[in-house]
mmCIF file of C-alpha atoms in Angstrom:
data_model
loop_
_atom_site.group_PDB
_atom_site.id
_atom_site.type_symbol
_atom_site.label_atom_id
_atom_site.label_comp_id
_atom_site.label_asym_id
_atom_site.label_seq_id
_atom_site.Cartn_x
_atom_site.Cartn_y
_atom_site.Cartn_z
ATOM 1 C CA MET A 22 64.492 155.675 133.793
ATOM 2 C CA PHE A 23 67.964 154.277 133.050
ATOM 3 C CA THR A 24 70.705 156.900 132.654
ATOM 4 C CA GLN A 25 74.047 155.993 131.217
ATOM 5 C CA GLU A 26 77.067 156.693 133.410
ATOM 6 C CA PRO A 27 79.248 159.485 131.952
ATOM 7 C CA VAL A 28 82.302 158.238 130.010
ATOM 8 C CA ALA A 29 84.802 160.058 132.259
ATOM 9 C CA GLN A 30 83.249 158.545 135.356
ATOM 10 C CA ARG A 31 83.347 155.052 133.839
ATOM 11 C CA ILE A 32 87.066 155.491 133.030
ATOM 12 C CA ILE A 33 87.810 156.603 136.586
ATOM 13 C CA SER A 34 85.815 153.666 137.966
ATOM 14 C CA ARG A 35 87.772 151.220 135.817
ATOM 15 C CA ARG A 36 91.059 152.736 136.939
ATOM 16 C CA VAL A 37 90.073 152.435 140.589
ATOM 17 C CA PHE A 38 89.033 148.826 140.008
ATOM 18 C CA PHE A 39 92.285 147.838 138.282
ATOM 19 C CA LEU A 40 94.466 149.673 140.794
ATOM 20 C CA SER A 41 92.641 147.983 143.653
ATOM 21 C CA ALA A 42 93.013 144.585 142.011
ATOM 22 C CA ALA A 43 96.717 145.161 141.413
ATOM 23 C CA SER A 44 97.237 146.174 145.036
ATOM 24 C CA ILE A 45 95.439 143.065 146.277
ATOM 25 C CA ALA A 46 97.422 140.816 143.934
ATOM 26 C CA GLY A 47 100.666 142.414 145.003
ATOM 27 C CA GLY A 48 99.794 141.950 148.649
ATOM 28 C CA LEU A 49 98.932 138.286 148.092
ATOM 29 C CA TYR A 50 102.230 137.715 146.266
ATOM 30 C CA TYR A 51 104.111 139.420 149.081
ATOM 31 C CA LEU A 52 102.467 137.170 151.650
ATOM 32 C CA MET A 53 102.826 134.011 149.566
ATOM 33 C CA SER A 54 106.520 134.694 148.951
ATOM 34 C CA GLY A 55 107.144 134.693 152.690
ATOM 35 C CA ARG A 56 108.569 138.204 152.754
ATOM 36 C CA GLN A 57 108.140 140.309 155.815
ATOM 37 C CA GLU A 58 108.244 143.990 156.491
ATOM 38 C CA PRO A 59 111.761 145.097 157.498
ATOM 39 C CA VAL A 60 112.261 145.438 161.226
ATOM 40 C CA GLU A 61 112.624 149.052 162.186
ATOM 41 C CA ALA A 62 115.836 150.127 163.862
ATOM 42 C CA GLY A 63 114.233 150.555 167.277
ATOM 43 C CA THR A 64 112.349 147.258 167.289
ATOM 44 C CA PRO A 65 113.523 144.932 170.096
ATOM 45 C CA VAL A 66 115.309 141.739 169.080
ATOM 46 C CA PRO A 67 112.839 138.811 169.312
ATOM 47 C CA ALA A 68 113.128 136.852 172.546
ATOM 48 C CA GLY A 69 114.250 133.256 172.475
ATOM 49 C CA PRO A 70 117.107 130.981 173.448
ATOM 50 C CA PRO A 71 120.456 132.625 172.574
ATOM 51 C CA LYS A 72 122.498 131.088 169.784
ATOM 52 C CA MET A 73 125.880 129.855 170.963
ATOM 53 C CA VAL A 74 129.106 129.934 168.938
ATOM 54 C CA SER A 75 132.633 128.707 169.607
ATOM 55 C CA ILE A 76 135.518 131.176 169.362
ATOM 56 C CA VAL A 77 139.124 131.250 170.542
ATOM 57 C CA ASN A 78 139.970 133.764 173.258
ATOM 58 C CA PHE A 79 143.235 135.715 173.212
ATOM 59 C CA SER A 80 144.853 138.068 175.690
ATOM 60 C CA ASP A 81 145.909 141.550 174.581
ATOM 61 C CA SER A 82 149.457 140.225 174.205
ATOM 62 C CA GLY A 83 148.217 137.692 171.670
ATOM 63 C CA LYS A 84 148.429 134.679 173.980
ATOM 64 C CA LYS A 85 145.927 131.962 173.127
ATOM 65 C CA LEU A 86 143.610 131.356 176.092
ATOM 66 C CA GLY A 87 141.552 128.535 174.629
ATOM 67 C CA VAL A 88 138.246 127.796 172.933
ATOM 68 C CA VAL A 89 135.117 129.108 174.624
ATOM 69 C CA GLU A 90 131.418 128.849 173.826
ATOM 70 C CA VAL A 91 129.738 132.240 173.960
ATOM 71 C CA GLU A 92 126.402 133.779 173.100
ATOM 72 C CA LYS A 93 126.140 135.263 169.634
ATOM 73 C CA VAL A 94 125.867 139.049 169.861
ATOM 74 C CA VAL A 95 122.610 140.252 168.299
ATOM 75 C CA LYS A 96 121.486 143.893 168.432
ATOM 76 C CA THR A 97 119.114 146.195 166.591
ATOM 77 C CA ASP A 98 120.398 148.835 164.190
ATOM 78 C CA ALA A 99 119.525 151.468 166.775
ATOM 79 C CA GLU A 100 121.709 149.746 169.346
ATOM 80 C CA TRP A 101 124.607 149.359 166.911
ATOM 81 C CA LYS A 102 124.321 153.012 165.879
ATOM 82 C CA LYS A 103 124.527 154.050 169.507
ATOM 83 C CA GLN A 104 127.661 151.949 170.017
ATOM 84 C CA LEU A 105 129.463 152.626 166.731
ATOM 85 C CA GLY A 106 130.446 155.659 164.724
ATOM 86 C CA PRO A 107 128.774 156.213 161.317
ATOM 87 C CA THR A 108 131.652 154.700 159.320
ATOM 88 C CA ALA A 109 132.017 151.620 161.510
ATOM 89 C CA PHE A 110 128.252 151.112 161.496
ATOM 90 C CA GLU A 111 127.963 151.181 157.702
ATOM 91 C CA ILE A 112 130.952 148.876 157.260
ATOM 92 C CA THR A 113 130.130 146.273 159.885
ATOM 93 C CA ARG A 114 126.344 146.216 159.700
ATOM 94 C CA HIS A 115 125.709 147.132 156.037
ATOM 95 C CA ALA A 116 128.866 145.688 154.393
ATOM 96 C CA ASP A 117 130.158 149.048 153.205
ATOM 97 C CA THR A 118 133.817 149.499 152.206
ATOM 98 C CA GLU A 119 136.070 152.357 153.227
ATOM 99 C CA SER A 120 138.094 154.089 150.521
ATOM 100 C CA PRO A 121 141.663 152.783 150.132
ATOM 101 C CA PHE A 122 144.447 154.590 152.014
ATOM 102 C CA THR A 123 141.907 156.296 154.297
ATOM 103 C CA GLY A 124 141.572 153.833 157.187
ATOM 104 C CA LYS A 125 143.702 154.317 160.286
ATOM 105 C CA TYR A 126 145.326 150.875 160.183
ATOM 106 C CA TRP A 127 146.401 150.329 156.578
ATOM 107 C CA ASN A 128 149.883 151.748 157.275
ATOM 108 C CA LEU A 129 150.158 150.841 160.960
ATOM 109 C CA HIS A 130 153.296 148.899 161.901
ATOM 110 C CA ASP A 131 152.933 148.655 165.690
ATOM 111 C CA LYS A 132 152.913 145.252 167.365
ATOM 112 C CA GLY A 133 149.589 144.095 168.733
ATOM 113 C CA ILE A 134 146.293 142.428 167.878
ATOM 114 C CA TYR A 135 143.211 143.593 166.017
ATOM 115 C CA ARG A 136 139.834 143.004 167.649
ATOM 116 C CA CYS A 137 136.307 143.313 166.282
ATOM 117 C CA ILE A 138 135.029 146.862 166.768
ATOM 118 C CA CYS A 139 131.568 145.478 167.565
ATOM 119 C CA CYS A 140 132.146 142.667 170.079
ATOM 120 C CA ASP A 141 135.905 142.730 170.853
ATOM 121 C CA THR A 142 136.598 139.253 169.489
ATOM 122 C CA ALA A 143 140.308 138.837 168.656
ATOM 123 C CA LEU A 144 140.661 138.575 164.877
ATOM 124 C CA PHE A 145 144.165 139.285 163.572
ATOM 125 C CA SER A 146 147.727 139.803 164.746
ATOM 126 C CA SER A 147 150.368 142.256 163.584
ATOM 127 C CA ASP A 148 152.586 139.177 163.118
ATOM 128 C CA THR A 149 150.609 138.217 160.004
ATOM 129 C CA LYS A 150 150.033 141.748 158.683
ATOM 130 C CA PHE A 151 151.796 142.639 155.440
ATOM 131 C CA GLU A 152 152.048 145.488 152.952
ATOM 132 C CA SER A 153 149.673 144.576 150.143
ATOM 133 C CA GLY A 154 149.800 147.930 148.350
ATOM 134 C CA THR A 155 146.006 148.021 148.246
ATOM 135 C CA GLY A 156 145.447 150.705 150.877
ATOM 136 C CA TRP A 157 143.633 148.362 153.268
ATOM 137 C CA PRO A 158 145.118 146.487 156.241
ATOM 138 C CA SER A 159 145.952 143.012 154.982
ATOM 139 C CA PHE A 160 146.776 139.760 156.785
ATOM 140 C CA TRP A 161 147.800 136.347 155.527
ATOM 141 C CA GLU A 162 145.789 134.506 158.195
ATOM 142 C CA PRO A 163 143.500 135.247 161.171
ATOM 143 C CA LEU A 164 144.471 134.606 164.778
ATOM 144 C CA ALA A 165 142.041 131.673 164.786
ATOM 145 C CA LYS A 166 139.944 130.316 161.948
ATOM 146 C CA GLU A 167 137.052 129.892 164.394
ATOM 147 C CA ASN A 168 136.831 133.657 164.895
ATOM 148 C CA VAL A 169 136.361 134.613 161.242
ATOM 149 C CA THR A 170 133.505 133.277 159.116
ATOM 150 C CA ASN A 171 133.657 133.116 155.323
ATOM 151 C CA SER A 172 130.676 133.430 153.002
ATOM 152 C CA SER A 173 130.004 133.871 149.299
ATOM 153 C CA ASP A 174 129.513 137.438 148.075
ATOM 154 C CA SER A 175 128.261 138.047 144.532
ATOM 155 C CA SER A 176 127.548 141.774 144.890
ATOM 156 C CA PHE A 177 128.679 144.257 142.221
ATOM 157 C CA GLY A 178 128.794 141.476 139.638
ATOM 158 C CA MET A 179 131.808 139.795 141.259
ATOM 159 C CA ASP A 180 132.258 136.456 142.975
ATOM 160 C CA ARG A 181 134.146 137.091 146.206
ATOM 161 C CA VAL A 182 134.571 135.601 149.667
ATOM 162 C CA ALA A 183 133.337 137.912 152.409
ATOM 163 C CA ASN A 184 134.703 137.766 155.956
ATOM 164 C CA ALA A 185 132.651 138.349 159.097
ATOM 165 C CA CYS A 186 133.197 138.138 162.825
ATOM 166 C CA THR A 187 131.884 134.781 164.018
ATOM 167 C CA ARG A 188 130.436 136.154 167.239
ATOM 168 C CA CYS A 189 128.491 139.190 165.973
ATOM 169 C CA ASP A 190 128.368 138.810 162.149
ATOM 170 C CA ALA A 191 130.158 142.138 161.670
ATOM 171 C CA HIS A 192 131.320 142.519 158.070
ATOM 172 C CA LEU A 193 135.111 142.808 158.072
ATOM 173 C CA GLY A 194 136.245 142.695 154.455
ATOM 174 C CA HIS A 195 137.078 140.102 151.803
ATOM 175 C CA LEU A 196 139.440 137.179 151.293
ATOM 176 C CA PHE A 197 141.660 136.824 148.203
ATOM 177 C CA ASP A 198 144.193 134.241 147.067
ATOM 178 C CA ASP A 199 146.995 136.647 146.114
ATOM 179 C CA GLY A 200 148.719 136.896 149.485
ATOM 180 C CA PRO A 201 152.247 135.928 150.534
ATOM 181 C CA LYS A 202 153.563 132.649 151.872
ATOM 182 C CA PRO A 203 152.950 130.564 153.869
ATOM 183 C CA THR A 204 149.187 130.692 153.154
ATOM 184 C CA GLY A 205 149.033 132.594 149.866
ATOM 185 C CA LEU A 206 145.948 134.360 151.223
ATOM 186 C CA ARG A 207 145.088 138.041 151.666
ATOM 187 C CA TYR A 208 142.486 138.964 154.254
ATOM 188 C CA CYS A 209 141.703 142.476 153.027
ATOM 189 C CA MET A 210 140.079 144.201 156.003
ATOM 190 C CA ASN A 211 138.423 147.535 156.682
ATOM 191 C CA SER A 212 140.089 149.590 159.411
ATOM 192 C CA GLY A 213 136.611 150.722 160.457
ATOM 193 C CA ALA A 214 135.729 147.151 161.459
ATOM 194 C CA LEU A 215 138.755 146.755 163.720
ATOM 195 C CA ARG A 216 140.075 147.981 167.062
ATOM 196 C CA PHE A 217 143.836 147.780 167.482
ATOM 197 C CA VAL A 218 145.281 146.832 170.865
ATOM 198 C CA LYS A 219 148.958 147.596 171.168
ATOM 199 C CA LEU A 220 151.113 144.770 172.450
ATOM 200 C CA ALA A 221 150.871 144.475 176.210
ATOM 201 C CA THR A 222 154.018 143.755 178.200
ATOM 202 C CA ALA A 223 152.223 141.272 180.440
ATOM 203 C CA ASP A 224 148.888 139.466 180.589
#
């Protein structure tokens, strides 16, 4: 004899069916869109031929040593966290920004060069540092254009130019066109992305 399925049970069955269908559809869309699960912090970097980049080497006295081709520095988040402090990690690897007038270099006037905190690439010189009044260390040009990479940044509803270290892709800060002569540019950097090396007396 045929017995009709209770109404409550039919409703639950329909819900299970629709939820299952939605999950399958979502999974198919995820696969079709080419998205992948994020790599966990401890996952090893995939093996393969290293990517090479050209940068300009400088001594700690700021002397130009010439263009060199070096391997691009690629590490997992776990490796960067082990190397960097929390502030430097969030700035360089997640494009965070330190609060103005809080970084250790915004008001520094010593002579020397500023290197990348992540890979030690020479980035800026005290010779091009100026008081911008913004609370961040500011420079009117990098030591070498090859060492700093520019990219478009449309986060927070603004169109800006982001700066990164060419060798390791560390986020450094942003570039603006309100700087002093001779370039008229302002490289507005985060202290947490930099390591200052005081002027050496000899190479």
